[in-house]
């Protein structure tokens, strides 16, 4: 049916170009993808090597907008259109195919060389690009498959004895989820960037400040040889406000606020942004005047709002406990063996076992679009493999691990995709990664053990450990959220419960069994929207202000807004050896 | 004295005392610099204001700078690309890149001084990168960025300078006998009027690019078939504590066509064609471009069938374009003055001044003031270099004798002044670079006469054929002491010229290689028509536009080597094609 339509369309396109404007762009792109996919599925065979058994084509139309401003002046204003595409092709069958195999000379599937994809819905040009790419991918997949069969023989493994299939079956889906979006007026956003960045003109101690506005809007077309045909949106809008200040001792510290949203109606209003920018500047001033923390602390801490969310997003995707399933591939090289052995996800062995307090359950609810009035940027309906995620994925039930996030590559205990292969929001590439959508940490303590005043409990625990003070970590409370690594903490004296801000604190990594060190959780919830990237988070703490850098999946974490940890390790950052203050005063000071 | 031309407002202040200190200069009545320009320019006013503020602050330090400059390269660029008949890129960008130079000490000995033994490290340490600044003339936004990079540059200069003084104390030779580290320059003021970004028919150009690149889509043999338009307009600002204040423009438009074909043995064979003009309006029309693409297609099809050339040594003819790249690589880079001060460099011509280095019939000059060659615009032209020095023609070789070097403000023995060749890409530190390299001959020969000479030389060397290098894509050369001092020119169209009168035979897979001095000795004759090679030259100060104008060359002996092999397999199935095109 599609084929017949396509041929009809082609003649129109070539003979009466004017008519193309009346043909829906989606139909042109889908026809190009579908026709080329079918042609390759039926015709692509080199010598006596097998034909592909599975193919998927994905084309993403991407529009981005990046504006940077400082002190009322625009530094960059760059709208950009770019199309990305991806071909996945497998040789073999669901049980045994060319994937999940590491061979030192193998090209990764999806390699597209220097082939360019058209910006326009050009039927033949799209087909041509996919034809060339698919040809390359087919060759590399065929070579990988042959090498994998050889490697299995060398290891004395009969293919029929393989317990875990290489690829899981998935239902056929046909949906069009792309709402029509258009990027907002560039001049309006430039005006906003100018106004917002001008706030810092009033703060002569701020040595550097920046406002970044980044809009990334993708419409993804996906077809596969199983019959799935979907379009889905991947879009994010970001405002990133950052500022830097230098203390009298030469120490430089910076803080930033990020705002994420998807629907234009959720863009934070300008007056609220301006108010937050003032609070950011005020907070840096407070930090400058705050006492520097010059000791080590080991004891209880109360983590508020984003600090609580960051705790969960760190410890649930750590080396010790990782909620993302990971297939251990076959390999035929000693160096790869060494590397892969270190990258086995040990969490799968904990399925069915207790990993945290019985009062804690963890779910992912990707269909949830709002929590209260807060929009959730991690919400989605179809993943990058065309799989619809369940309404609620139970990861941890009453403290016991039940499941892991998974794509269509089965692992020992997670044999089916649960629709969590997510497209990355990235400046750099069109890539996908298994990850969370809308994760909720639910706390249901028995009624008799619920603690209403966690701050009082914190002080009690500090006293029990003979400490003079306890720590409260509370990032700036704004309509967006402040940097992920708090640069300031509050000290609460056991005899003086009024929190006092200290600067130059550095939170060390959480303990190995941190989830079992939870001393209490509130029953109010906080929403943390973020671009989440556990796979490239090297826990580098940057004290210097840096520009917006995005490379992860859009995710939302709904967490208890207060988290009491029995113990944390907090270090004071050493004071710089020399005071390296500016030679000439900041011009904002001399020309206010 | 104010002199007005059609679009330029030129102000020249007579050279006062060159060594006038910046403090004195800024104190002179009336030298609130921006006000002296013919038209107010907001960005220049901001630069002036911050320069003064910085100098006021830095001059009271224990080690005040003796020189401070700011450079802003403002660029607006339109870029359109099509591949195989379809639009693949369309962008219009603006940027402003600020860079600075802070010097401590004096012109003779400053923080950039290279000591024997640590040249490599210190040379690398000298290079800096620019930072983007506000596109709006918002004073504080720009001043704060200027302040930040000045502070960083001053602290680095101070650290380098104090380290240098310590090093010198430890050495017998104080370094004072070495050539100065920086040459003073008379203050210059120049203001070129703002040029609006021209109205460009983008839709029309997109159609043209799509149409001409679509011609490559008619065969599965082509691995790439692209056409792109670029128009770039730069407005360059320069201000220094010597009193120099410059604003000048630079622009060019280009069409690049690139295609590659798979040979029978799986090698990738590329061809390139480019056209340059001042603005897109001066570029060839679609009909002309399509004709060029069809020529490229014929050439690529011929190349596909062409035999692979074996390594060869013997006589050769170089077309004017190939000769241009030849001179740019083997000669041009070796007369860039700063290299003669660099211990790591081979310094090929250091001791060759006033000595013959080329046949006596060859003259070479570098002329950045020259804007046209017949009806073609030369993109290597500029009004002032990136160190604030007025461009000037320089005679490099006269009757085969080396007379001069391309000088930036980094003096070498015998050459203590810049001749306006300090160049850099936006944000990078300028060094001496080429501009418009012009090769002339006092004994030109016709093309026919050159072929006769080639055949005669082949017979004498008992060769059945010589080579004719017709088209080249570019080249590179190594000038340091740690690797062989070789050049490599990458031809795309090469013919064998047979001595027995057979038609010329197209061959492929060959690069022209050699060492400079040996090659110069083999230049035997030149043609009587000149050609232009236009390109972008990459070196330590970034990519800059250059041109070379040269006649054809007959060389008694060249050496070639095989090009690196590539392995591209034929597609398993044929390309999807609309039936109507077939």
Coordinates of C-alpha atoms in Angstrom, one line a residue, chain B residues 8-354:
Chain B
X8 CA 37.5 55.0 2.3
X9 CA 38.2 57.7 4.8
X10 CA 41.9 57.6 5.4
X11 CA 43.7 59.4 8.2
X12 CA 47.4 59.2 8.4
X13 CA 49.2 60.7 11.3
X14 CA 52.8 61.4 10.5
X15 CA 55.2 59.2 12.4
X16 CA 56.1 61.0 15.5
X17 CA 58.8 59.7 17.8
X18 CA 58.4 56.0 17.4
X19 CA 59.6 55.2 20.9
X20 CA 57.2 57.6 22.5
X21 CA 55.9 55.8 25.5
X22 CA 52.2 55.0 25.7
X23 CA 51.8 57.0 28.8
X24 CA 53.0 60.1 27.0
X25 CA 50.9 59.3 24.0
X26 CA 47.7 59.0 26.0
X27 CA 48.4 62.2 27.8
X28 CA 48.6 64.2 24.5
X29 CA 45.8 66.6 24.1
X30 CA 43.3 65.4 21.6
X31 CA 44.4 61.8 21.7
X32 CA 41.1 60.5 23.0
X33 CA 41.5 58.3 20.1
X34 CA 38.0 57.5 18.9
X35 CA 37.2 61.1 18.5
X36 CA 39.9 61.5 15.9
X37 CA 38.3 59.1 13.6
X38 CA 36.3 60.4 10.7
X39 CA 33.0 58.8 11.8
X40 CA 32.1 57.7 15.3
X41 CA 32.4 54.0 15.7
X42 CA 30.9 52.8 19.0
X43 CA 33.0 49.7 19.2
X44 CA 36.2 51.6 18.7
X45 CA 35.1 54.1 21.4
X46 CA 34.6 51.2 23.8
X47 CA 38.0 49.8 22.9
X48 CA 39.7 53.1 23.4
X49 CA 38.0 53.7 26.8
X50 CA 39.0 50.3 28.2
X51 CA 42.5 50.5 26.8
X52 CA 43.0 53.7 28.6
X53 CA 41.5 52.3 31.8
X54 CA 43.6 49.2 31.6
X55 CA 46.8 51.2 31.0
X56 CA 46.0 53.6 33.8
X57 CA 45.7 50.6 36.1
X58 CA 48.6 48.6 34.8
X59 CA 51.1 51.5 34.6
X60 CA 51.2 51.8 38.4
X61 CA 52.3 48.2 38.8
X62 CA 55.9 47.3 39.6
X63 CA 56.2 45.9 36.1
X64 CA 54.0 48.0 33.8
X65 CA 53.5 46.8 30.2
X66 CA 55.4 48.8 27.6
X67 CA 52.8 47.8 25.0
X68 CA 49.2 46.8 24.9
X69 CA 47.0 46.1 22.0
X70 CA 43.4 44.9 21.3
X71 CA 42.2 43.3 18.1
X72 CA 38.6 42.5 17.3
X73 CA 37.7 40.5 14.2
X74 CA 34.0 41.0 13.5
X75 CA 32.8 38.4 11.0
X76 CA 29.4 37.8 9.3
X77 CA 29.1 34.7 7.2
X78 CA 26.5 33.2 5.0
X79 CA 27.0 29.6 4.1
X80 CA 24.8 27.4 1.8
X81 CA 25.6 23.8 0.8
X82 CA 23.9 21.3 -1.4
X83 CA 24.8 17.6 -2.0
X84 CA 23.5 15.5 -4.9
X85 CA 20.8 18.0 -5.6
X86 CA 19.5 18.6 -2.1
X87 CA 20.1 21.4 0.4
X88 CA 22.3 20.2 3.3
X89 CA 23.3 23.3 5.1
X90 CA 22.1 26.9 5.4
X91 CA 23.5 29.2 8.0
X92 CA 24.1 32.8 8.6
X93 CA 26.4 33.6 11.6
X94 CA 27.9 36.6 13.2
X95 CA 30.8 36.7 15.6
X96 CA 33.2 39.1 17.2
X97 CA 36.5 37.7 18.5
X98 CA 38.7 39.8 20.8
X99 CA 42.4 39.2 21.3
X100 CA 45.0 41.1 23.1
X101 CA 48.8 41.3 23.4
X102 CA 50.5 42.5 26.6
X103 CA 54.2 43.1 26.5
X104 CA 56.5 43.7 29.5
X105 CA 60.1 44.9 29.4
X106 CA 61.0 46.8 26.3
X107 CA 61.2 46.4 22.6
X108 CA 64.6 44.9 22.9
X109 CA 63.8 42.3 25.5
X110 CA 60.3 41.4 26.6
X111 CA 58.3 38.6 27.9
X112 CA 58.1 36.9 24.5
X113 CA 61.8 36.4 24.3
X114 CA 63.0 33.0 23.2
X115 CA 66.0 31.6 25.0
X116 CA 68.3 29.1 23.4
X117 CA 67.3 25.6 24.4
X118 CA 63.7 26.3 25.4
X119 CA 62.5 27.5 22.0
X120 CA 60.0 24.8 21.4
X121 CA 58.2 25.1 24.8
X122 CA 58.3 28.9 24.9
X123 CA 57.1 29.2 21.3
X124 CA 54.1 27.1 22.1
X125 CA 53.6 29.1 25.2
X126 CA 53.4 32.3 23.3
X127 CA 50.2 31.5 21.4
X128 CA 46.9 32.6 22.7
X129 CA 43.3 32.3 21.7
X130 CA 40.7 35.0 21.4
X131 CA 37.4 35.2 23.2
X132 CA 34.0 36.1 21.8
X133 CA 32.6 39.5 22.8
X134 CA 29.2 41.1 22.6
X135 CA 27.8 41.7 19.1
X136 CA 26.0 44.7 20.6
X137 CA 28.0 47.7 21.4
X138 CA 27.1 47.5 25.0
X139 CA 30.1 49.1 26.7
X140 CA 30.2 47.1 30.0
X141 CA 29.6 43.8 28.3
X142 CA 32.6 44.4 26.1
X143 CA 34.8 46.1 28.7
X144 CA 34.4 43.3 31.2
X145 CA 35.6 40.7 28.7
X146 CA 38.5 43.0 27.7
X147 CA 39.3 43.3 31.4
X148 CA 39.2 39.6 32.0
X149 CA 41.5 38.7 29.1
X150 CA 43.9 41.6 29.8
X151 CA 44.2 40.5 33.4
X152 CA 45.0 36.9 32.3
X153 CA 47.4 38.1 29.6
X154 CA 49.2 40.5 32.0
X155 CA 49.6 37.9 34.6
X156 CA 51.0 35.4 32.1
X157 CA 53.3 38.1 30.6
X158 CA 54.5 39.0 34.1
X159 CA 55.2 35.4 35.0
X160 CA 57.0 34.8 31.7
X161 CA 59.0 38.1 32.0
X162 CA 60.2 37.4 35.6
X163 CA 61.1 33.9 34.7
X164 CA 63.0 35.2 31.7
X165 CA 65.0 37.6 33.9
X166 CA 65.8 34.8 36.3
X167 CA 67.0 32.6 33.4
X168 CA 69.1 35.4 31.9
X169 CA 70.8 35.9 35.3
X170 CA 71.8 32.2 35.2
X171 CA 73.4 32.5 31.7
X172 CA 76.6 34.0 30.5
X173 CA 74.9 35.6 27.5
X174 CA 72.3 38.1 28.8
X175 CA 70.3 38.0 25.6
X176 CA 70.8 41.6 24.8
X177 CA 72.9 40.8 21.7
X178 CA 70.0 39.0 20.1
X179 CA 67.7 40.8 17.7
X180 CA 64.9 42.8 19.5
X181 CA 61.8 41.0 20.5
X182 CA 59.4 43.5 19.0
X183 CA 59.7 46.2 16.4
X184 CA 58.2 49.6 17.2
X185 CA 55.7 51.0 14.7
X186 CA 54.6 54.6 13.9
X187 CA 51.1 55.3 15.0
X188 CA 48.5 54.8 12.2
X189 CA 44.9 55.8 12.0
X190 CA 42.7 54.4 9.3
X191 CA 38.9 54.2 9.1
X192 CA 37.0 52.4 6.5
X193 CA 33.3 53.0 6.3
X194 CA 31.0 50.3 7.4
X195 CA 29.9 48.1 4.5
X196 CA 26.4 46.7 4.9
X197 CA 26.0 43.0 4.4
X198 CA 24.7 42.8 0.8
X199 CA 21.3 41.5 -0.1
X200 CA 21.9 38.0 -1.3
X201 CA 19.3 36.1 -3.3
X202 CA 19.5 33.0 -1.0
X203 CA 16.6 31.2 -2.7
X204 CA 18.3 31.7 -6.1
X205 CA 21.6 30.5 -4.8
X206 CA 20.1 27.4 -3.1
X207 CA 18.5 26.5 -6.4
X208 CA 21.8 27.0 -8.3
X209 CA 23.7 24.8 -5.8
X210 CA 21.0 22.1 -5.9
X211 CA 20.9 22.1 -9.7
X212 CA 24.6 21.9 -10.1
X213 CA 25.2 19.3 -7.4
X214 CA 22.3 17.2 -8.8
X215 CA 24.4 16.6 -11.9
X216 CA 26.6 14.3 -9.7
X217 CA 23.6 12.2 -8.7
X218 CA 23.2 10.6 -12.1
X219 CA 25.7 7.9 -11.4
X220 CA 26.3 5.6 -8.5
X221 CA 30.0 6.0 -9.0
X222 CA 30.1 9.3 -7.2
X223 CA 30.8 9.1 -3.5
X224 CA 30.3 12.8 -3.0
X225 CA 29.0 15.6 -5.1
X226 CA 28.7 18.9 -3.3
X227 CA 28.5 22.6 -4.1
X228 CA 28.6 25.4 -1.6
X229 CA 28.5 29.1 -1.4
X230 CA 30.2 31.1 1.2
X231 CA 30.2 34.9 1.7
X232 CA 32.2 36.3 4.5
X233 CA 32.5 39.9 5.5
X234 CA 35.0 40.9 8.1
X235 CA 35.5 44.2 9.9
X236 CA 38.7 44.4 11.7
X237 CA 39.5 46.6 14.6
X238 CA 43.0 47.3 16.0
X239 CA 44.1 49.6 18.7
X240 CA 47.4 49.8 20.5
X241 CA 49.2 52.0 23.1
X242 CA 51.5 53.2 20.3
X243 CA 48.5 55.3 19.2
X244 CA 47.4 53.1 16.3
X245 CA 43.7 52.9 15.6
X246 CA 42.5 51.0 12.6
X247 CA 39.2 49.9 11.3
X248 CA 39.2 48.1 7.9
X249 CA 37.1 45.6 6.0
X250 CA 37.8 42.4 4.2
X251 CA 35.3 40.3 2.3
X252 CA 35.1 37.5 -0.3
X253 CA 32.6 35.2 -1.8
X254 CA 33.3 31.7 -3.0
X255 CA 31.8 28.8 -4.7
X256 CA 33.3 25.4 -4.0
X257 CA 32.4 22.3 -5.9
X258 CA 33.7 19.0 -4.7
X259 CA 33.1 15.6 -6.0
X260 CA 34.7 12.2 -5.7
X261 CA 34.4 9.0 -7.7
X262 CA 35.3 5.4 -6.9
X263 CA 38.0 4.0 -9.2
X264 CA 37.8 0.4 -10.4
X265 CA 40.3 -0.6 -7.8
X266 CA 38.3 1.0 -5.0
X267 CA 40.3 4.2 -4.6
X268 CA 38.7 7.5 -3.9
X269 CA 39.4 10.1 -6.6
X270 CA 38.5 13.7 -5.7
X271 CA 38.2 16.8 -7.8
X272 CA 37.7 20.3 -6.7
X273 CA 36.8 23.5 -8.4
X274 CA 36.5 26.9 -6.8
X275 CA 35.6 30.5 -7.8
X276 CA 36.2 33.6 -5.8
X277 CA 34.8 37.1 -6.1
X278 CA 34.4 40.1 -3.9
X279 CA 30.6 39.5 -3.4
X280 CA 28.3 36.7 -4.6
X281 CA 27.2 39.0 -7.4
X282 CA 30.6 38.6 -8.9
X283 CA 30.5 34.8 -9.0
X284 CA 29.7 32.8 -12.1
X285 CA 26.1 32.2 -13.0
X286 CA 24.4 28.8 -12.9
X287 CA 25.0 28.2 -16.6
X288 CA 28.7 28.7 -16.2
X289 CA 28.9 26.6 -13.1
X290 CA 26.9 23.8 -14.7
X291 CA 29.4 23.8 -17.5
X292 CA 32.2 23.5 -15.0
X293 CA 30.5 20.6 -13.3
X294 CA 30.0 18.8 -16.5
X295 CA 33.7 19.3 -17.2
X296 CA 34.4 17.8 -13.7
X297 CA 32.2 14.9 -14.5
X298 CA 34.1 14.2 -17.7
X299 CA 37.3 14.5 -15.9
X300 CA 36.2 12.2 -13.1
X301 CA 35.0 9.6 -15.5
X302 CA 38.3 9.8 -17.3
X303 CA 40.2 9.5 -14.0
X304 CA 38.1 6.4 -13.1
X305 CA 39.6 4.7 -16.1
X306 CA 43.1 6.2 -15.8
X307 CA 46.0 4.0 -14.9
X308 CA 47.9 4.5 -11.6
X309 CA 51.2 6.3 -12.1
X310 CA 54.3 4.6 -10.8
X311 CA 56.8 6.6 -8.7
X312 CA 58.8 8.7 -11.1
X313 CA 61.8 11.0 -11.2
X314 CA 62.3 13.1 -14.3
X315 CA 61.2 16.2 -16.1
X316 CA 57.8 17.8 -15.6
X317 CA 55.6 20.7 -16.5
X318 CA 53.6 22.5 -13.8
X319 CA 50.5 24.5 -14.8
X320 CA 50.3 28.0 -13.4
X321 CA 48.0 26.8 -10.7
X322 CA 50.2 23.9 -9.8
X323 CA 53.3 26.2 -9.9
X324 CA 51.5 28.6 -7.5
X325 CA 51.0 25.9 -4.9
X326 CA 54.6 24.7 -5.6
X327 CA 56.0 28.2 -4.8
X328 CA 53.6 28.7 -1.8
X329 CA 54.8 25.5 -0.2
X330 CA 58.4 25.2 -1.0
X331 CA 59.3 28.9 -1.1
X332 CA 56.7 31.0 0.6
X333 CA 56.7 29.3 4.0
X334 CA 60.5 29.5 4.1
X335 CA 60.7 33.2 3.7
X336 CA 58.3 33.9 6.6
X337 CA 60.7 35.9 8.8
X338 CA 59.8 34.6 12.3
X339 CA 60.9 31.1 11.3
X340 CA 64.5 32.3 10.9
X341 CA 64.5 33.1 14.6
X342 CA 63.1 29.8 15.7
X343 CA 65.7 27.3 16.7
X344 CA 63.5 24.4 15.8
X345 CA 63.0 25.6 12.2
X346 CA 65.1 24.4 9.3
X347 CA 65.9 28.1 8.4
X348 CA 66.5 27.2 4.8
X349 CA 67.2 30.7 3.6
X350 CA 68.8 32.2 6.7
X351 CA 72.3 32.6 5.1
X352 CA 71.1 33.0 1.6
X353 CA 70.4 36.8 1.6
X354 CA 71.8 38.5 -1.5

